[in-house]
Short mmCIF file of C-alpha atoms and ligand atoms in Angstrom, two decimals:
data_model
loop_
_atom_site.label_atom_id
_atom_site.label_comp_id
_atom_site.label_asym_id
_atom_site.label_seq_id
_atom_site.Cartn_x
_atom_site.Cartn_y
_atom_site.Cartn_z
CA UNK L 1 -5.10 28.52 8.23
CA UNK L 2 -1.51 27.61 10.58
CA UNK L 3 1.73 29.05 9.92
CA UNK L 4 3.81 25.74 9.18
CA UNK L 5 7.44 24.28 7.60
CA UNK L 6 6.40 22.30 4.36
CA UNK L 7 7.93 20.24 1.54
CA UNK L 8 6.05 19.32 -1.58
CA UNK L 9 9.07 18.21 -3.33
CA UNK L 10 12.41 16.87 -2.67
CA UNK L 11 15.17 18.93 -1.41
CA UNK L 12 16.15 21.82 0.57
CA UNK L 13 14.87 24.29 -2.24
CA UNK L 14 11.30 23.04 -1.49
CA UNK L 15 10.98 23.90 2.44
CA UNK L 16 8.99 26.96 2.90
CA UNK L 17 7.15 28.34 5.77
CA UNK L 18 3.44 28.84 4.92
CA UNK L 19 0.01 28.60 5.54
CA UNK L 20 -1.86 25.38 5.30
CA UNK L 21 -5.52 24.26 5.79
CA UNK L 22 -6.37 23.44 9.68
CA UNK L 23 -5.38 19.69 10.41
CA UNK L 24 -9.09 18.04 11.30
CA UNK L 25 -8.76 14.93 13.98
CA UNK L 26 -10.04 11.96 12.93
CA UNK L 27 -10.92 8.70 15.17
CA UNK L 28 -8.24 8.42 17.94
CA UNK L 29 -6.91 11.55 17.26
CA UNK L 30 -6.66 15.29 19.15
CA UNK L 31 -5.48 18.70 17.57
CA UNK L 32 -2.76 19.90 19.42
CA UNK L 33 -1.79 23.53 19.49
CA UNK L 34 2.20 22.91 19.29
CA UNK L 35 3.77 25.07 21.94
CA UNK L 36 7.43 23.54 20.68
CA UNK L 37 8.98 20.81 18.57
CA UNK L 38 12.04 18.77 18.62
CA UNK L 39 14.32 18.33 15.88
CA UNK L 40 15.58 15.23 14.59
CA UNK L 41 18.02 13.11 12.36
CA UNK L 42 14.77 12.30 10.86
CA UNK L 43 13.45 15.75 9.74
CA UNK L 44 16.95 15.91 8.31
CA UNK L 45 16.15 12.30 6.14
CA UNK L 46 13.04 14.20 4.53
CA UNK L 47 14.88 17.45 4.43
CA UNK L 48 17.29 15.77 2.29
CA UNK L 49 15.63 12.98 0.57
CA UNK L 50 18.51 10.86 2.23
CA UNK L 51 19.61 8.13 1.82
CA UNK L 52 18.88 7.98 -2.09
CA UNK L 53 17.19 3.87 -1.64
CA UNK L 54 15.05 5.11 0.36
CA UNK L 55 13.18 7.73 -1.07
CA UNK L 56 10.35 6.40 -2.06
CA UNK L 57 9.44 6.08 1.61
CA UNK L 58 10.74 9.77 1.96
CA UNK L 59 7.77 10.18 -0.23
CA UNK L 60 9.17 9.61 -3.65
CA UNK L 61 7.94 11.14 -6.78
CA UNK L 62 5.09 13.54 -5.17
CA UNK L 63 7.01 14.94 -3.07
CA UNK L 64 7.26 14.07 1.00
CA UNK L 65 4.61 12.86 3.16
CA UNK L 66 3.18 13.99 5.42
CA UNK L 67 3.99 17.20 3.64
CA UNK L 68 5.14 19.48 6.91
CA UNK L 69 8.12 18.58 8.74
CA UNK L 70 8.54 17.86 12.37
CA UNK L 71 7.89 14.55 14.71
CA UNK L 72 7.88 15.45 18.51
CA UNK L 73 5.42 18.10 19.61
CA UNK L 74 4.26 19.61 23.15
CA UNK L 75 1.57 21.26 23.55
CA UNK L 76 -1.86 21.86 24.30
CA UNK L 77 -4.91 19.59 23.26
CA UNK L 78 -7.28 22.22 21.12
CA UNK L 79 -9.82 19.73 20.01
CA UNK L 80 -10.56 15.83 20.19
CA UNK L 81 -11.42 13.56 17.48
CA UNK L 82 -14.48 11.42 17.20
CA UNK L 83 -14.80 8.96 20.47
CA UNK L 84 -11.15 10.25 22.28
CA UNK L 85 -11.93 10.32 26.25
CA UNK L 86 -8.37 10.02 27.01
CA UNK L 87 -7.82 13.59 26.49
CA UNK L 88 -10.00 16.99 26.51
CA UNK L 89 -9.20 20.11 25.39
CA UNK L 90 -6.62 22.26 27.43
CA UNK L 91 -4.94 19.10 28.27
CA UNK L 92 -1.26 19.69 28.18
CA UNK L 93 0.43 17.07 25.93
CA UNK L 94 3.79 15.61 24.91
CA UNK L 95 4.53 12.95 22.20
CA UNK L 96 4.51 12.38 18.43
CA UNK L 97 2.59 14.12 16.12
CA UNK L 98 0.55 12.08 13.29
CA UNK L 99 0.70 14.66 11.07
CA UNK L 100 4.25 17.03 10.66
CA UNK L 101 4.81 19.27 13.86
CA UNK L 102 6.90 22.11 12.69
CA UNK L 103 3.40 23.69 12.68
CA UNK L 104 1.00 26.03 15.02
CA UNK L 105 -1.72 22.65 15.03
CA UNK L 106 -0.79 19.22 14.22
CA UNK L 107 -2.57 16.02 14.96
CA UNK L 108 -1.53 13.78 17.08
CA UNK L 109 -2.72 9.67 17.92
CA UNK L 110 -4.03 8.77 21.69
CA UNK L 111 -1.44 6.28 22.00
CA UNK L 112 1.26 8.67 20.56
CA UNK L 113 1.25 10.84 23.27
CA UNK L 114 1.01 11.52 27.35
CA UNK L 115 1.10 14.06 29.82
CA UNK L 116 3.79 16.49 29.71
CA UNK L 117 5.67 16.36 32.70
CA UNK L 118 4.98 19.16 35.50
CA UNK L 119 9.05 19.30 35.85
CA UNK L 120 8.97 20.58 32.18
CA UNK L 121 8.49 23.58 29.59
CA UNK L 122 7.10 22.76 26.48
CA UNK L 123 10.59 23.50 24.77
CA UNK L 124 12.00 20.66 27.56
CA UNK L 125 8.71 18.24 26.73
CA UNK L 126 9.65 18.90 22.98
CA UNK L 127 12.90 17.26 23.09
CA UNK L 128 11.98 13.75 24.55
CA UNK L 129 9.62 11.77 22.39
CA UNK L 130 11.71 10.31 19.35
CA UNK L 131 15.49 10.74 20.77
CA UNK L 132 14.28 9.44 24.61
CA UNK L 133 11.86 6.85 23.69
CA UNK L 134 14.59 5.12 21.20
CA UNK L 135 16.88 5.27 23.97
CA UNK L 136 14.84 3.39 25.85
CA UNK L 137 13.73 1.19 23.98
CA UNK L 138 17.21 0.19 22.45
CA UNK L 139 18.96 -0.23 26.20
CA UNK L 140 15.70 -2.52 26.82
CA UNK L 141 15.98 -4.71 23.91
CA UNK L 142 20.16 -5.17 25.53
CA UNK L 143 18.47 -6.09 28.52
CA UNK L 144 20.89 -3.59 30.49
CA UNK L 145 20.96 -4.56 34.04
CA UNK L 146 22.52 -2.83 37.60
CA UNK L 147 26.08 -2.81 37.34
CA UNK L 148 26.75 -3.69 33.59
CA UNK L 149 29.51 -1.56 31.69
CA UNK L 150 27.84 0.44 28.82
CA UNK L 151 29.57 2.53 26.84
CA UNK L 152 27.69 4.92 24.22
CA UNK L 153 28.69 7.01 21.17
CA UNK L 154 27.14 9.84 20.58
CA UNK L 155 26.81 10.41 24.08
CA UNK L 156 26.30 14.51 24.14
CA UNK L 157 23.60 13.73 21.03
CA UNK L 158 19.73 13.70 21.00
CA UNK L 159 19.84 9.83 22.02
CA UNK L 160 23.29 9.53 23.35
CA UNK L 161 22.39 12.19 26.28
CA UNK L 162 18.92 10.50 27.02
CA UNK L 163 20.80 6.92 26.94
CA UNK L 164 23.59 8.10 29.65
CA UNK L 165 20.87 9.02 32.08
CA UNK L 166 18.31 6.21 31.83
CA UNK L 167 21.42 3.82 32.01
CA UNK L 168 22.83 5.57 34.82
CA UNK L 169 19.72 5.06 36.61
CA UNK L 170 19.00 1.52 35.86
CA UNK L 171 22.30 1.39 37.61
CA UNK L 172 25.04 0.20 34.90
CA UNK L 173 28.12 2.15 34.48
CA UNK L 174 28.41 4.15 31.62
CA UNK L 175 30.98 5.62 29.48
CA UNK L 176 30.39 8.15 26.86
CA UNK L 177 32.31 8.99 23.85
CA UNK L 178 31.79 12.12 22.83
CA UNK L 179 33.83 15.30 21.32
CA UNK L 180 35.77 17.59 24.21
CA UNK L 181 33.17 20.43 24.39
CA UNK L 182 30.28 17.82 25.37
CA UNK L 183 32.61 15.90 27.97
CA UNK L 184 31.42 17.93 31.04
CA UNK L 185 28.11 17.34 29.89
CA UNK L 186 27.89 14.11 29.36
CA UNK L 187 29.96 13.62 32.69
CA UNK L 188 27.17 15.71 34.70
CA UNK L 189 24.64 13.50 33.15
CA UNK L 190 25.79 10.23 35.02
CA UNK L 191 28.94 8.63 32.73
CA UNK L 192 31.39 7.62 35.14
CA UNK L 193 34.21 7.64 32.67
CA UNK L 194 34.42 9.72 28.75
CA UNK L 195 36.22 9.11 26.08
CA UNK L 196 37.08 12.18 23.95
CA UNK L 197 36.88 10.34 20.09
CA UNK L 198 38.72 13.26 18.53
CA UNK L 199 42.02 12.70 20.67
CA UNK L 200 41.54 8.46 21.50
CA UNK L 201 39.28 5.27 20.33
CA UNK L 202 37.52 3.86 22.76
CA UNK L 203 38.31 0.66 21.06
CA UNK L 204 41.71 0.83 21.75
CA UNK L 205 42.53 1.12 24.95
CA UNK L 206 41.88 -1.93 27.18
CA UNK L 207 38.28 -1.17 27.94
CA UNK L 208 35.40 -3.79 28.00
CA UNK L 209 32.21 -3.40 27.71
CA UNK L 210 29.03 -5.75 28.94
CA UNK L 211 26.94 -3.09 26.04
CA UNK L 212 27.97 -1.19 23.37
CA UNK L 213 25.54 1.66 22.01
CA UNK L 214 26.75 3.23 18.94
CA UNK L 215 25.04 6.01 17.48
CA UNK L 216 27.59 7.99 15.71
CA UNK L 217 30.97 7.53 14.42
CA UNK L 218 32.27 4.10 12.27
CA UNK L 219 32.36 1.37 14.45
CA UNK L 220 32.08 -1.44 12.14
CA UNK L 221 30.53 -4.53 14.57
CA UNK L 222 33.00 -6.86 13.41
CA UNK L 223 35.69 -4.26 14.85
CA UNK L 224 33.46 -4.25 18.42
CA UNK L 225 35.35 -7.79 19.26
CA UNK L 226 38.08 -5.69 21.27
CA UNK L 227 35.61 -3.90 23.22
CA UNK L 228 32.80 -6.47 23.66
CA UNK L 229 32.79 -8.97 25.84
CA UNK L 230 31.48 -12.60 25.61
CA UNK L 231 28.28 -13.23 25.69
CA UNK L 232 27.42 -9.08 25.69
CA UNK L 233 25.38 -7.11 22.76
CA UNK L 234 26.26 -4.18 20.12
CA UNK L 235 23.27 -1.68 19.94
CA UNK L 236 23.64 -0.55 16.17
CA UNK L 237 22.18 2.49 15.39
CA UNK L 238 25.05 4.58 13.62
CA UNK L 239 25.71 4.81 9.94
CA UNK L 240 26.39 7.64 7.00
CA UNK L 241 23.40 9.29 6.54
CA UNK L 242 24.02 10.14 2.78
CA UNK L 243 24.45 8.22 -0.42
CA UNK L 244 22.94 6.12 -2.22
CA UNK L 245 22.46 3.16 0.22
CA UNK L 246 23.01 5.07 3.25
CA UNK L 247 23.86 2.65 6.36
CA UNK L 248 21.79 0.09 4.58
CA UNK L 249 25.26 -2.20 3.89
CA UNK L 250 26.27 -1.50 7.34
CA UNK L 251 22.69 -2.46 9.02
CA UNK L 252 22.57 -5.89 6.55
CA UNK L 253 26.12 -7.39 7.79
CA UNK L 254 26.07 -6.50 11.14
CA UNK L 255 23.79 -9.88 11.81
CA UNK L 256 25.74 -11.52 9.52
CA UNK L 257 29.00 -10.43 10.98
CA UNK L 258 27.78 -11.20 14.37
CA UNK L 259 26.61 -14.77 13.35
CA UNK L 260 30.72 -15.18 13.36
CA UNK L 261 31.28 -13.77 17.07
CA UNK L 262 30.51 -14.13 20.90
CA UNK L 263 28.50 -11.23 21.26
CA UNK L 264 24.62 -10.39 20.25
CA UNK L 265 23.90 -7.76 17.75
CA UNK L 266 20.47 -5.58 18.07
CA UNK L 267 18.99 -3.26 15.84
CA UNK L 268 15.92 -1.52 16.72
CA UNK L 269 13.40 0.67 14.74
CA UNK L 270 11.70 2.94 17.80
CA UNK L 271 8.16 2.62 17.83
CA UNK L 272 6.27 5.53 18.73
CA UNK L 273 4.82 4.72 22.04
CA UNK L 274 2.54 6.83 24.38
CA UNK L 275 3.51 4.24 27.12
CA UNK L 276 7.48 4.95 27.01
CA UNK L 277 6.69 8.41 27.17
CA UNK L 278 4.80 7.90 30.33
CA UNK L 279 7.69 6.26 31.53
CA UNK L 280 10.10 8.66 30.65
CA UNK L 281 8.03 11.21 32.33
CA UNK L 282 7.87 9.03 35.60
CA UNK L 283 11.78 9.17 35.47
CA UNK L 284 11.62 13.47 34.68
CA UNK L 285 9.25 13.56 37.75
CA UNK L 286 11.87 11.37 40.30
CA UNK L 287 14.44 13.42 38.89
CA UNK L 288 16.81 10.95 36.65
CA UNK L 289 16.19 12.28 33.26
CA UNK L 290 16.56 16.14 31.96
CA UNK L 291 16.38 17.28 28.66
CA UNK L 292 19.43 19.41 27.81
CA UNK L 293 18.08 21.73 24.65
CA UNK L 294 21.25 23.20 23.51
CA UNK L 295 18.87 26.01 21.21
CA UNK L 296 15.93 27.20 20.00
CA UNK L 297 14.98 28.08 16.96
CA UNK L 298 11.34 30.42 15.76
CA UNK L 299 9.49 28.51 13.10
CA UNK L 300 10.72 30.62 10.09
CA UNK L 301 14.53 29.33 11.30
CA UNK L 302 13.56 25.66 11.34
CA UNK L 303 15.45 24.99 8.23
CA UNK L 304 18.61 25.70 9.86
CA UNK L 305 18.21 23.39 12.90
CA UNK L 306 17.10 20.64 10.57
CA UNK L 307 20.91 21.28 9.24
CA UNK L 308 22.34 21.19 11.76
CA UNK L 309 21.18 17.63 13.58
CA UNK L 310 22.53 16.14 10.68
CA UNK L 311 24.14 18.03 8.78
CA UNK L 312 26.58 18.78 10.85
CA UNK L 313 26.02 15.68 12.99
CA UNK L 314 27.30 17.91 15.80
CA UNK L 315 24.22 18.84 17.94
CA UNK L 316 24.48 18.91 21.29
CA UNK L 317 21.78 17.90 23.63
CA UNK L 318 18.32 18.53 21.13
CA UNK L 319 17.38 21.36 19.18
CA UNK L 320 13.94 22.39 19.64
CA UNK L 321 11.68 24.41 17.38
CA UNK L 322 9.59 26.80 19.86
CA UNK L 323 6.37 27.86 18.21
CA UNK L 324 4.82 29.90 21.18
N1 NAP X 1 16.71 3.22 15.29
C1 NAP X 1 15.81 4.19 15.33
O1 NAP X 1 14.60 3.95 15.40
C2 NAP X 1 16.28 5.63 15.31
C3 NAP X 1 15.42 6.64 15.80
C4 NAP X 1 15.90 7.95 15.82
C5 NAP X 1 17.19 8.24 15.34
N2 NAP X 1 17.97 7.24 14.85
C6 NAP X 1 19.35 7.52 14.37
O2 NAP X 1 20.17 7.64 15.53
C7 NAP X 1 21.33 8.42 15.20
C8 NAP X 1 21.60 9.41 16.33
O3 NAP X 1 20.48 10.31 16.45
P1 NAP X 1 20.54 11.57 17.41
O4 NAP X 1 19.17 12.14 17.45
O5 NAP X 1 21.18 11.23 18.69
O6 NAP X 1 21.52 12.54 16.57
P2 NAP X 1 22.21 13.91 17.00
O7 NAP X 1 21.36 14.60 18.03
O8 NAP X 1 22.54 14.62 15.75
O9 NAP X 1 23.53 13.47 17.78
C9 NAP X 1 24.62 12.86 17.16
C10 NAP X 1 25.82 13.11 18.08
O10 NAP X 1 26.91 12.32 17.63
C11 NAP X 1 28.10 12.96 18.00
N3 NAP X 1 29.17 12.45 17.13
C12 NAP X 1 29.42 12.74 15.83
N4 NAP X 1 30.46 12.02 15.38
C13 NAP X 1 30.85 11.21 16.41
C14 NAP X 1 31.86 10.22 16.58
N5 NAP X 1 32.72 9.92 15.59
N6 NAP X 1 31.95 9.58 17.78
C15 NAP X 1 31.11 9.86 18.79
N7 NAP X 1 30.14 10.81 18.71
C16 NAP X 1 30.02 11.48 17.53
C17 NAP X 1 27.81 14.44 17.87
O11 NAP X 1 28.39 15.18 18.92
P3 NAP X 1 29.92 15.63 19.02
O12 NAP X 1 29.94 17.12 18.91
O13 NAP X 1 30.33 15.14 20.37
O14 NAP X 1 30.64 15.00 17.88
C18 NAP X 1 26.30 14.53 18.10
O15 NAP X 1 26.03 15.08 19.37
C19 NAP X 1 21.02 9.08 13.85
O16 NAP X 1 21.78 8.42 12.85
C20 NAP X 1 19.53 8.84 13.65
O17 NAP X 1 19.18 8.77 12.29
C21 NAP X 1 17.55 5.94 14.84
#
């Protein structure tokens, strides 16, 4: 039996730390003995059974599935599944679990995972895979190029603080809006220029912007006109988290909205990809990207960094779970 942080029902009520039956890996898959795990918006979703439309993907009447919390893991490889090569036990690992990682073993997929960097402790390797790799693959699907003017919300955030670095070294010239304790930060990180959202809106004040990247705060797209200029594209990944529809109505205009103006409007849903995270270790090993991990929490405190990612919507850097 492993010590993890389950849910077999909706709600906050229904997280308890427990044992649970060894995870066995099937085809394609290893056991990982979790060293650490990041926390995410997404634990919060499942935490919260939020937003209400789409619970029945949070796992709906029986309860959530998988049944244990947690996404990102690092750690080390404890057993392989039937016809893996890729890995062998002792293998040190960092990626996405396949089965919840707020646990001492959870399974993870071949293709879900990669080498954790050399530069990194587990608690560092933790915080990349779903924050880092949606980074990425958001400022990819702009296109961002050497020299374009970026700015990002949520720029001292999980994805915000991974998006200022890989932008700053692909070259463009970033701006981050973030609160005043995460300006230096975010500064240090590579944004030539932040905006400080509790005292100004970046939408206000003259600035233009080849990409915008929001992922907090209300920045309806058809208010991104000021900001964006023609022919540029509005990253959408913001939205309330709560409610009934969530940032569904928000998600479902923006294309329409953007139909009406000069600028592109992407969406993306991250896929969980073993090759990003090699990349994003390649750019950890030439020194342009660094997990900040603002805490740590032991396994039987997990509940209270899963409030506070969202809850709060305040976290700074990630939040990582630390199991050894
Ligand atoms: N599309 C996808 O596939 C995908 C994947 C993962 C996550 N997500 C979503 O992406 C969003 C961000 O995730 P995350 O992991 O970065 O969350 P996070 O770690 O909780 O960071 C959110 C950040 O937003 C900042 N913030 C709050 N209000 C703000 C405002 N009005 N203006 C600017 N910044 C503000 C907060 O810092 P301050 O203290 O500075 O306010 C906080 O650091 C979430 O909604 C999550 O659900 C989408």
């Amino acid at each position: 039996m492993v010590r993890a942080l389950t849910q077999d029902s909706s709600g906050w009520d229904a997280l308890e730390v427990r044992d649970v039956p060894d995870p066995v890996p099937r085809e394609g898959q290893v056991l990982v003995q979790v060293h650490a795990a990041g926390v995410n918006p997404y634990d919060w979703h499942y935490a919260a059974g939020q937003p209400l439309i789409a619970r029945p993907t949070l796992g709906g009447l029986t309860g959530p599935r998988p049944p244990v919390r947690g996404a990102d893991l690092s750690g080390i490889v404890a057993a392989v599944g039937p016809g893996v090569t890729a890995f062998a036990p002792g293998d040190e690992v960092f990626g996405f679990g396949a089965s919840g990682t707020f646990a001492e073993l959870a399974l993870a997929a071949v293709d879900r995972i990669s080498r954790r960097p050399a530069e990194l402790t587990h608690v560092e390797a933790a915080a990349v895979p779903m924050a880092a790799v949606t980074a990425l693959q958001f400022l990819r699907a702009a296109g961002l190029t050497a020299g374009q003017r970026l700015a990002i919300t949520g720029a001292g955030g999980g994805i915000g603080h991974f998006a200022v670095q890989i932008a700053t070294a692909w070259g463009a010239q970033v701006t981050g809006v973030c609160s005043t304790r995460n300006a230096a930060m975010v500064r240090e990180l590579g944004a030539s220029d932040v905006v400080d959202y509790t005292r100004e809106d970046f939408t206000a004040g003259g600035r233009r912007f080849d990409v915008v990247f929001t992922n907090a705060g209300r920045y309806p797209v058809r208010e991104l006109g000021r900001v964006v200029v023609p022919g540029g594209v509005v990253l959408t990944n913001d939205g309330s988290k709560e409610g009934l529809l969530g940032p569904m109505p928000d998600l479902v205009a923006a294309p329409l909205v953007a139909r009406f103006r000069p600028y592109r409007v992407v969406n993306v849903s991250a896929t969980e990809s073993g090759e990003d995270l090699a990349v994003l270790a390649g750019m950890v090993a030439d020194g342009a990207l660094l997990p900040i991990v603002s805490a740590t929490y032991p396994l039987d405190h997990a509940v209270d960094a899963i409030r506070q990612v969202a809850g709060s919507g305040h976290a700074r850097g990630k939040l990582v779970v630390k199991l050894v």
